[in-house]
Amino acid sequence: MRFTVSSTTLSSRLNTLSKVINSKNSMPILDCFLFEVQDGVLAITASDSENTMKSKIALDEYDTNGAFCITNRTILDAMKELAEQPVTIDVNLETLQTKIVYLNGMYNIVSLSAEEYPRTIAMQDDAAVITMQSSIIAENIARSLFATAQDELRPVMNAIYFDLKPDSLAIVASDGHKLVRNLNFTVKSEEPASFILPKKPATLLRNVLAKDDSEVTIKFDNRNAEISYTDGTLICRLTEGRYPNYASVIPQNNSNKMTIDRKVLLGALKRVLPFASDASQLVRLHIESGRIEISSEDIDFSTSAKEESICEYDGIPMNIGFKGTTLTEVLNNLDSEEIIMELADPARAGLIIPAQQPENEDILMLLMPMLLND
């Protein structure tokens, strides 16, 4: 079997797929990429047994259909130093001797049989389906990942929750101290459905999905999800369990509202945060009509910092504390020029929302305050 493919295209796809493969695998064959040529299309598969990603490349030249496996490190090392050029891969499917021929050179390697590679199970016909624009789902996942937890006892908190409802699709992540909720009103279903997407496949999707108008189709049942996008497919095992009632923790009556330039607040936080205690990372906000004071202090080293900025504030004067690193993450994951911070009192969760929401979306971030020793 012989086929020709662009070196940079192949190298790019292999580097993306390699992120699926674990450093230690339960089956030695999972250290390999599966190459399958079928009717002029090269499909390359990588798997860790729970997540399987497949990418497809149209071939200009090939002679016959066939399949083989190559160890991921071998092929990655072989391709990474090649400049853009056609590369011909010639495989003897009986002996599995493989030649990779490039301009002025050639690699000789031994492949492995494709028959050993585990096959994915097809989704059931009754699986629920979501269709979304690629850029929207990529942005929503990227915006939510930082809020997931690292909790061995509650694996559902380490994942992103997709909640399909009659009026919208909610994409939610939370670690108990912060929460991100994205609503998209273009995706809805009369039959409510939901699934919990683990962090690893969510991260893979964030890296692979194009920031364009192409469609992404998600099929899911109670165990697995199949996500199809322009260049390939990701099949993953879902996190089992029940996600907490995220809607119940979002306050509805925060009467104190501050509007401020996001980059101004972010810049002040970055300047003040280095002077906060390493243990707590506590940053204090003093908010009153027309102004905000951001301050931090490390008693152990007798250091402190303070900075003032202008803002619009409708509410009672308030002192409230937040973990500075987390507040910085929240602001970094919003795109709007201005943000609105809605507060009830120094002991209750604060809401941070864009002053101008994206079209057909509603983005909300929640942050629990820290105790101030006044």
CSV table of C-alpha atoms in Angstrom, one decimal:
chain,number,residue,atom,x,y,z
A,1,MET,CA,0.0,0.0,0.0
A,2,ARG,CA,1.4,3.4,-1.0
A,3,PHE,CA,0.0,6.9,-0.5
A,4,THR,CA,1.4,10.5,-0.6
A,5,VAL,CA,0.6,13.3,1.8
A,6,SER,CA,1.8,16.8,2.7
A,7,SER,CA,4.5,16.6,5.4
A,8,THR,CA,3.2,19.7,7.3
A,9,THR,CA,-0.4,18.6,7.2
A,10,LEU,CA,0.5,15.1,8.5
A,11,SER,CA,2.8,16.5,11.2
A,12,SER,CA,0.1,19.0,12.3
A,13,ARG,CA,-2.6,16.4,12.6
A,14,LEU,CA,-0.3,13.9,14.4
A,15,ASN,CA,0.7,16.6,17.0
A,16,THR,CA,-2.9,17.3,17.7
A,17,LEU,CA,-3.8,13.6,18.0
A,18,SER,CA,-0.8,12.9,20.2
A,19,LYS,CA,-2.4,14.8,23.0
A,20,VAL,CA,-4.9,12.0,23.4
A,21,ILE,CA,-2.3,9.3,24.0
A,22,ASN,CA,-1.2,8.7,27.6
A,23,SER,CA,2.4,8.4,28.6
A,24,LYS,CA,1.5,5.0,30.1
A,25,ASN,CA,-1.2,2.8,28.5
A,26,SER,CA,-3.0,-0.3,29.6
A,27,MET,CA,-2.5,-1.8,26.1
A,28,PRO,CA,0.8,-1.4,24.2
A,29,ILE,CA,-1.0,-0.8,20.9
A,30,LEU,CA,-2.5,2.4,22.3
A,31,ASP,CA,1.1,3.9,22.1
A,32,CYS,CA,0.4,3.9,18.3
A,33,PHE,CA,-1.4,5.9,15.7
A,34,LEU,CA,-3.8,3.9,13.6
A,35,PHE,CA,-3.5,4.7,9.9
A,36,GLU,CA,-6.4,3.7,7.6
A,37,VAL,CA,-6.6,4.5,3.9
A,38,GLN,CA,-10.1,4.1,2.4
A,39,ASP,CA,-11.1,5.4,-1.0
A,40,GLY,CA,-8.7,8.2,-1.2
A,41,VAL,CA,-9.1,9.4,2.4
A,42,LEU,CA,-6.4,8.9,5.1
A,43,ALA,CA,-8.0,8.5,8.6
A,44,ILE,CA,-5.5,8.7,11.6
A,45,THR,CA,-6.8,7.6,15.0
A,46,ALA,CA,-5.3,8.0,18.5
A,47,SER,CA,-6.9,6.6,21.7
A,48,ASP,CA,-6.3,6.2,25.4
A,49,SER,CA,-9.2,3.7,25.6
A,50,GLU,CA,-11.6,6.3,27.1
A,51,ASN,CA,-11.1,9.0,24.4
A,52,THR,CA,-10.7,8.3,20.7
A,53,MET,CA,-9.9,11.1,18.3
A,54,LYS,CA,-9.9,10.6,14.5
A,55,SER,CA,-8.7,13.0,11.9
A,56,LYS,CA,-9.1,12.7,8.1
A,57,ILE,CA,-6.9,13.9,5.2
A,58,ALA,CA,-7.9,13.8,1.6
A,59,LEU,CA,-5.2,12.1,-0.5
A,60,ASP,CA,-4.1,13.1,-4.0
A,61,GLU,CA,-2.3,9.9,-4.6
A,62,TYR,CA,-2.9,6.3,-3.3
A,63,ASP,CA,-2.9,2.9,-4.8
A,64,THR,CA,-5.0,0.6,-2.5
A,65,ASN,CA,-7.0,0.6,0.7
A,66,GLY,CA,-5.4,-0.8,3.9
A,67,ALA,CA,-4.5,-0.1,7.6
A,68,PHE,CA,-1.5,-0.3,9.9
A,69,CYS,CA,-0.2,1.2,13.1
A,70,ILE,CA,3.0,3.2,13.9
A,71,THR,CA,4.3,4.0,17.4
A,72,ASN,CA,3.5,7.7,18.1
A,73,ARG,CA,7.0,8.8,19.1
A,74,THR,CA,8.6,7.2,16.0
A,75,ILE,CA,6.4,8.9,13.5
A,76,LEU,CA,6.3,12.3,15.4
A,77,ASP,CA,10.1,12.3,15.5
A,78,ALA,CA,10.3,11.4,11.8
A,79,MET,CA,8.0,14.2,10.7
A,80,LYS,CA,8.9,17.1,12.9
A,81,GLU,CA,12.2,18.0,11.1
A,82,LEU,CA,10.8,17.9,7.6
A,83,ALA,CA,10.1,21.0,5.7
A,84,GLU,CA,6.9,21.3,3.6
A,85,GLN,CA,7.1,18.7,0.9
A,86,PRO,CA,5.2,15.6,-0.4
A,87,VAL,CA,5.9,12.5,1.7
A,88,THR,CA,5.2,9.0,0.4
A,89,ILE,CA,4.5,6.2,2.8
A,90,ASP,CA,4.9,2.7,1.4
A,91,VAL,CA,3.7,-0.2,3.6
A,92,ASN,CA,4.0,-3.9,3.0
A,93,LEU,CA,0.8,-5.1,4.7
A,94,GLU,CA,2.2,-8.6,5.0
A,95,THR,CA,5.6,-8.0,6.6
A,96,LEU,CA,4.6,-4.5,7.9
A,97,GLN,CA,7.9,-3.1,6.7
A,98,THR,CA,7.3,0.6,6.1
A,99,LYS,CA,9.2,3.2,4.1
A,100,ILE,CA,8.7,6.9,4.5
A,101,VAL,CA,10.2,8.6,1.5
A,102,TYR,CA,10.9,12.3,1.4
A,103,LEU,CA,13.0,14.7,-0.7
A,104,ASN,CA,16.6,13.4,-0.6
A,105,GLY,CA,15.9,10.8,2.1
A,106,MET,CA,14.0,7.8,3.5
A,107,TYR,CA,13.1,6.3,6.8
A,108,ASN,CA,12.7,2.5,7.3
A,109,ILE,CA,10.5,1.5,10.2
A,110,VAL,CA,8.4,-1.5,11.2
A,111,SER,CA,4.7,-1.0,11.6
A,112,LEU,CA,2.3,-3.0,13.7
A,113,SER,CA,-0.9,-4.8,12.7
A,114,ALA,CA,-4.1,-2.7,12.7
A,115,GLU,CA,-6.1,-5.8,13.8
A,116,GLU,CA,-4.9,-5.3,17.4
A,117,TYR,CA,-6.1,-1.7,17.6
A,118,PRO,CA,-9.4,-1.4,19.6
A,119,ARG,CA,-12.5,-0.3,17.7
A,120,THR,CA,-14.9,2.2,18.9
A,121,ILE,CA,-18.6,1.4,19.5
A,122,ALA,CA,-21.1,3.1,17.3
A,123,MET,CA,-23.6,5.4,19.0
A,124,GLN,CA,-27.1,4.2,19.4
A,125,ASP,CA,-29.9,5.5,17.0
A,126,ASP,CA,-31.8,7.0,20.0
A,127,ALA,CA,-28.8,9.2,21.0
A,128,ALA,CA,-29.6,12.9,21.6
A,129,VAL,CA,-28.1,15.3,19.2
A,130,ILE,CA,-26.8,18.9,19.5
A,131,THR,CA,-25.6,21.0,16.5
A,132,MET,CA,-23.6,24.1,17.2
A,133,GLN,CA,-21.4,26.6,15.4
A,134,SER,CA,-17.7,25.6,15.9
A,135,SER,CA,-16.5,28.9,17.1
A,136,ILE,CA,-19.3,29.2,19.7
A,137,ILE,CA,-18.7,25.8,21.3
A,138,ALA,CA,-14.9,26.4,21.3
A,139,GLU,CA,-15.3,29.7,23.0
A,140,ASN,CA,-17.7,28.3,25.6
A,141,ILE,CA,-15.4,25.5,26.5
A,142,ALA,CA,-12.4,27.7,26.7
A,143,ARG,CA,-14.3,30.1,28.9
A,144,SER,CA,-15.4,27.4,31.3
A,145,LEU,CA,-12.4,25.1,31.7
A,146,PHE,CA,-10.6,27.3,34.3
A,147,ALA,CA,-13.6,26.9,36.7
A,148,THR,CA,-13.4,23.0,36.8
A,149,ALA,CA,-12.2,21.4,39.9
A,150,GLN,CA,-9.5,18.8,40.7
A,151,ASP,CA,-11.4,16.7,43.2
A,152,GLU,CA,-10.9,13.0,43.3
A,153,LEU,CA,-14.0,12.5,45.5
A,154,ARG,CA,-16.4,14.4,43.2
A,155,PRO,CA,-15.4,13.7,39.6
A,156,VAL,CA,-18.5,15.5,38.2
A,157,MET,CA,-16.9,18.8,39.4
A,158,ASN,CA,-13.8,18.1,37.3
A,159,ALA,CA,-15.9,18.3,34.1
A,160,ILE,CA,-18.1,20.6,32.1
A,161,TYR,CA,-21.8,20.1,32.3
A,162,PHE,CA,-24.0,20.5,29.1
A,163,ASP,CA,-27.7,21.1,30.1
A,164,LEU,CA,-30.0,21.1,27.1
A,165,LYS,CA,-33.4,22.7,27.9
A,166,PRO,CA,-36.5,23.8,26.0
A,167,ASP,CA,-35.3,27.4,25.8
A,168,SER,CA,-31.5,27.2,25.7
A,169,LEU,CA,-28.3,25.1,26.1
A,170,ALA,CA,-26.4,25.8,29.4
A,171,ILE,CA,-22.7,25.0,29.5
A,172,VAL,CA,-21.6,25.1,33.2
A,173,ALA,CA,-18.4,24.5,35.2
A,174,SER,CA,-17.8,25.0,38.9
A,175,ASP,CA,-15.4,23.9,41.6
A,176,GLY,CA,-17.6,25.1,44.5
A,177,HIS,CA,-15.8,28.5,44.8
A,178,LYS,CA,-16.3,29.8,41.3
A,179,LEU,CA,-18.9,29.1,38.7
A,180,VAL,CA,-19.2,29.8,34.9
A,181,ARG,CA,-22.6,29.5,33.2
A,182,ASN,CA,-22.9,30.1,29.5
A,183,LEU,CA,-26.4,30.1,28.0
A,184,ASN,CA,-26.9,29.8,24.2
A,185,PHE,CA,-30.4,30.5,23.0
A,186,THR,CA,-30.0,29.2,19.5
A,187,VAL,CA,-29.7,25.6,20.8
A,188,LYS,CA,-32.8,24.1,22.4
A,189,SER,CA,-34.8,21.0,22.7
A,190,GLU,CA,-38.3,20.1,23.7
A,191,GLU,CA,-36.9,17.0,25.4
A,192,PRO,CA,-34.5,18.0,28.1
A,193,ALA,CA,-31.1,16.2,28.1
A,194,SER,CA,-27.7,16.6,29.6
A,195,PHE,CA,-24.3,15.1,29.8
A,196,ILE,CA,-21.0,15.7,31.7
A,197,LEU,CA,-17.9,16.1,29.5
A,198,PRO,CA,-14.6,15.2,31.3
A,199,LYS,CA,-11.8,17.8,31.3
A,200,LYS,CA,-9.5,15.9,28.9
A,201,PRO,CA,-11.8,15.7,25.9
A,202,ALA,CA,-13.0,19.2,26.6
A,203,THR,CA,-9.4,20.4,26.4
A,204,LEU,CA,-8.9,18.5,23.2
A,205,LEU,CA,-11.9,20.1,21.7
A,206,ARG,CA,-10.8,23.6,22.7
A,207,ASN,CA,-7.5,23.0,20.9
A,208,VAL,CA,-8.9,21.3,17.7
A,209,LEU,CA,-12.2,23.2,16.9
A,210,ALA,CA,-11.9,25.9,14.3
A,211,LYS,CA,-12.9,29.4,15.2
A,212,ASP,CA,-15.3,29.6,12.2
A,213,ASP,CA,-19.0,29.1,11.2
A,214,SER,CA,-18.6,25.4,10.5
A,215,GLU,CA,-21.0,23.0,12.3
A,216,VAL,CA,-20.2,20.7,15.2
A,217,THR,CA,-22.5,17.8,15.9
A,218,ILE,CA,-22.6,16.2,19.3
A,219,LYS,CA,-24.4,12.9,19.7
A,220,PHE,CA,-24.6,11.5,23.2
A,221,ASP,CA,-26.3,8.9,25.4
A,222,ASN,CA,-25.9,8.1,29.1
A,223,ARG,CA,-22.3,6.7,28.6
A,224,ASN,CA,-20.6,8.2,25.6
A,225,ALA,CA,-20.5,11.2,23.3
A,226,GLU,CA,-19.5,11.5,19.7
A,227,ILE,CA,-18.4,15.0,18.6
A,228,SER,CA,-18.0,15.5,14.8
A,229,TYR,CA,-16.3,18.5,13.4
A,230,THR,CA,-14.8,19.6,10.1
A,231,ASP,CA,-11.6,17.6,10.2
A,232,GLY,CA,-12.5,14.7,12.3
A,233,THR,CA,-14.3,13.1,15.2
A,234,LEU,CA,-13.8,12.7,19.0
A,235,ILE,CA,-15.5,9.8,20.8
A,236,CYS,CA,-15.3,10.0,24.6
A,237,ARG,CA,-16.6,8.3,27.7
A,238,LEU,CA,-18.8,10.7,29.8
A,239,THR,CA,-18.5,11.3,33.5
A,240,GLU,CA,-21.2,9.4,35.3
A,241,GLY,CA,-23.1,11.0,38.2
A,242,ARG,CA,-25.5,13.8,38.9
A,243,TYR,CA,-24.3,17.4,38.5
A,244,PRO,CA,-25.3,19.8,41.3
A,245,ASN,CA,-28.2,22.2,40.9
A,246,TYR,CA,-26.1,25.1,39.6
A,247,ALA,CA,-29.1,27.4,39.1
A,248,SER,CA,-29.9,27.3,42.9
A,249,VAL,CA,-26.6,28.9,43.9
A,250,ILE,CA,-26.9,31.9,41.5
A,251,PRO,CA,-28.3,34.9,43.5
A,252,GLN,CA,-31.2,36.7,42.0
A,253,ASN,CA,-31.4,39.9,44.1
A,254,ASN,CA,-27.9,41.4,44.2
A,255,SER,CA,-28.9,45.1,44.5
A,256,ASN,CA,-25.4,46.7,44.5
A,257,LYS,CA,-24.0,47.0,41.0
A,258,MET,CA,-20.7,48.3,39.8
A,259,THR,CA,-19.7,48.9,36.2
A,260,ILE,CA,-16.0,49.2,35.4
A,261,ASP,CA,-13.6,48.8,32.5
A,262,ARG,CA,-12.4,45.2,32.5
A,263,LYS,CA,-8.8,45.9,31.5
A,264,VAL,CA,-8.5,48.8,34.1
A,265,LEU,CA,-9.6,46.4,36.9
A,266,LEU,CA,-7.4,43.6,35.5
A,267,GLY,CA,-4.4,45.8,35.3
A,268,ALA,CA,-4.9,47.1,38.9
A,269,LEU,CA,-5.2,43.5,40.2
A,270,LYS,CA,-2.0,42.5,38.5
A,271,ARG,CA,-0.1,45.3,40.1
A,272,VAL,CA,-1.6,44.8,43.6
A,273,LEU,CA,-1.7,41.0,43.7
A,274,PRO,CA,2.1,40.5,44.1
A,275,PHE,CA,1.9,42.2,47.5
A,276,ALA,CA,-0.9,39.9,48.8
A,277,SER,CA,-0.2,37.0,51.2
A,278,ASP,CA,1.1,33.9,49.3
A,279,ALA,CA,-1.2,31.7,51.4
A,280,SER,CA,-4.5,33.5,50.9
A,281,GLN,CA,-4.0,35.7,47.8
A,282,LEU,CA,-6.6,37.9,49.3
A,283,VAL,CA,-7.4,41.2,47.5
A,284,ARG,CA,-9.7,43.7,49.2
A,285,LEU,CA,-12.1,45.8,47.1
A,286,HIS,CA,-13.5,49.0,48.7
A,287,ILE,CA,-16.4,50.2,46.5
A,288,GLU,CA,-18.3,53.5,46.8
A,289,SER,CA,-20.0,55.9,44.5
A,290,GLY,CA,-17.7,56.7,41.6
A,291,ARG,CA,-14.6,54.9,42.8
A,292,ILE,CA,-13.0,51.6,43.7
A,293,GLU,CA,-10.0,50.9,45.8
A,294,ILE,CA,-8.1,47.7,45.2
A,295,SER,CA,-5.6,46.7,48.0
A,296,SER,CA,-3.6,43.8,49.3
A,297,GLU,CA,-1.4,43.2,52.3
A,298,ASP,CA,1.1,40.6,53.6
A,299,ILE,CA,1.5,41.1,57.3
A,300,ASP,CA,4.3,38.5,57.6
A,301,PHE,CA,6.6,40.5,55.3
A,302,SER,CA,5.2,44.0,56.0
A,303,THR,CA,4.2,44.7,52.4
A,304,SER,CA,1.1,46.2,51.0
A,305,ALA,CA,-0.3,47.8,47.9
A,306,LYS,CA,-3.2,50.0,47.0
A,307,GLU,CA,-4.7,51.5,43.8
A,308,GLU,CA,-7.7,53.5,43.0
A,309,SER,CA,-9.9,53.5,39.8
A,310,ILE,CA,-13.1,55.2,38.7
A,311,CYS,CA,-16.2,53.1,38.3
A,312,GLU,CA,-20.0,53.5,38.2
A,313,TYR,CA,-21.6,52.2,41.3
A,314,ASP,CA,-25.2,52.0,42.4
A,315,GLY,CA,-25.3,50.7,46.0
A,316,ILE,CA,-24.1,51.1,49.5
A,317,PRO,CA,-20.4,51.5,50.2
A,318,MET,CA,-18.9,48.1,50.7
A,319,ASN,CA,-15.7,46.3,51.5
A,320,ILE,CA,-15.4,42.8,50.0
A,321,GLY,CA,-12.5,40.3,49.6
A,322,PHE,CA,-11.8,37.9,46.8
A,323,LYS,CA,-9.0,35.5,46.0
A,324,GLY,CA,-7.0,37.7,43.6
A,325,THR,CA,-5.8,34.9,41.3
A,326,THR,CA,-9.3,33.7,40.8
A,327,LEU,CA,-10.7,37.1,40.1
A,328,THR,CA,-7.9,37.6,37.6
A,329,GLU,CA,-8.8,34.4,35.9
A,330,VAL,CA,-12.5,35.4,35.7
A,331,LEU,CA,-11.6,38.7,34.1
A,332,ASN,CA,-9.2,37.1,31.6
A,333,ASN,CA,-11.9,34.7,30.4
A,334,LEU,CA,-14.3,37.5,29.5
A,335,ASP,CA,-14.0,39.5,26.3
A,336,SER,CA,-16.2,42.6,26.9
A,337,GLU,CA,-14.7,46.0,27.4
A,338,GLU,CA,-16.8,46.6,30.5
A,339,ILE,CA,-18.0,44.2,33.2
A,340,ILE,CA,-20.8,44.5,35.7
A,341,MET,CA,-20.2,43.2,39.3
A,342,GLU,CA,-23.4,42.5,41.2
A,343,LEU,CA,-23.0,42.2,45.0
A,344,ALA,CA,-25.4,41.6,47.9
A,345,ASP,CA,-23.1,41.9,50.9
A,346,PRO,CA,-19.5,40.9,51.8
A,347,ALA,CA,-20.5,37.4,52.8
A,348,ARG,CA,-22.5,36.4,49.7
A,349,ALA,CA,-21.4,35.3,46.2
A,350,GLY,CA,-20.7,38.1,43.7
A,351,LEU,CA,-21.8,37.9,40.0
A,352,ILE,CA,-19.6,39.1,37.2
A,353,ILE,CA,-21.2,39.5,33.8
A,354,PRO,CA,-20.2,41.3,30.5
A,355,ALA,CA,-21.8,44.7,30.2
A,356,GLN,CA,-22.6,43.7,26.6
A,357,GLN,CA,-23.5,40.1,26.1
A,358,PRO,CA,-22.7,38.3,22.8
A,359,GLU,CA,-25.6,37.8,20.4
A,360,ASN,CA,-28.0,35.0,21.5
A,361,GLU,CA,-25.8,34.3,24.6
A,362,ASP,CA,-25.9,35.0,28.3
A,363,ILE,CA,-22.6,34.7,30.1
A,364,LEU,CA,-22.4,34.8,33.9
A,365,MET,CA,-19.6,34.1,36.3
A,366,LEU,CA,-20.0,33.6,40.1
A,367,LEU,CA,-17.3,34.1,42.7
A,368,MET,CA,-17.4,33.4,46.4
A,369,PRO,CA,-15.9,36.1,48.6
A,370,MET,CA,-13.2,35.6,51.2
A,371,LEU,CA,-13.6,36.7,54.9
A,372,LEU,CA,-12.1,40.1,55.7
A,373,ASN,CA,-10.7,40.7,59.2
A,374,ASP,CA,-11.9,44.2,59.7
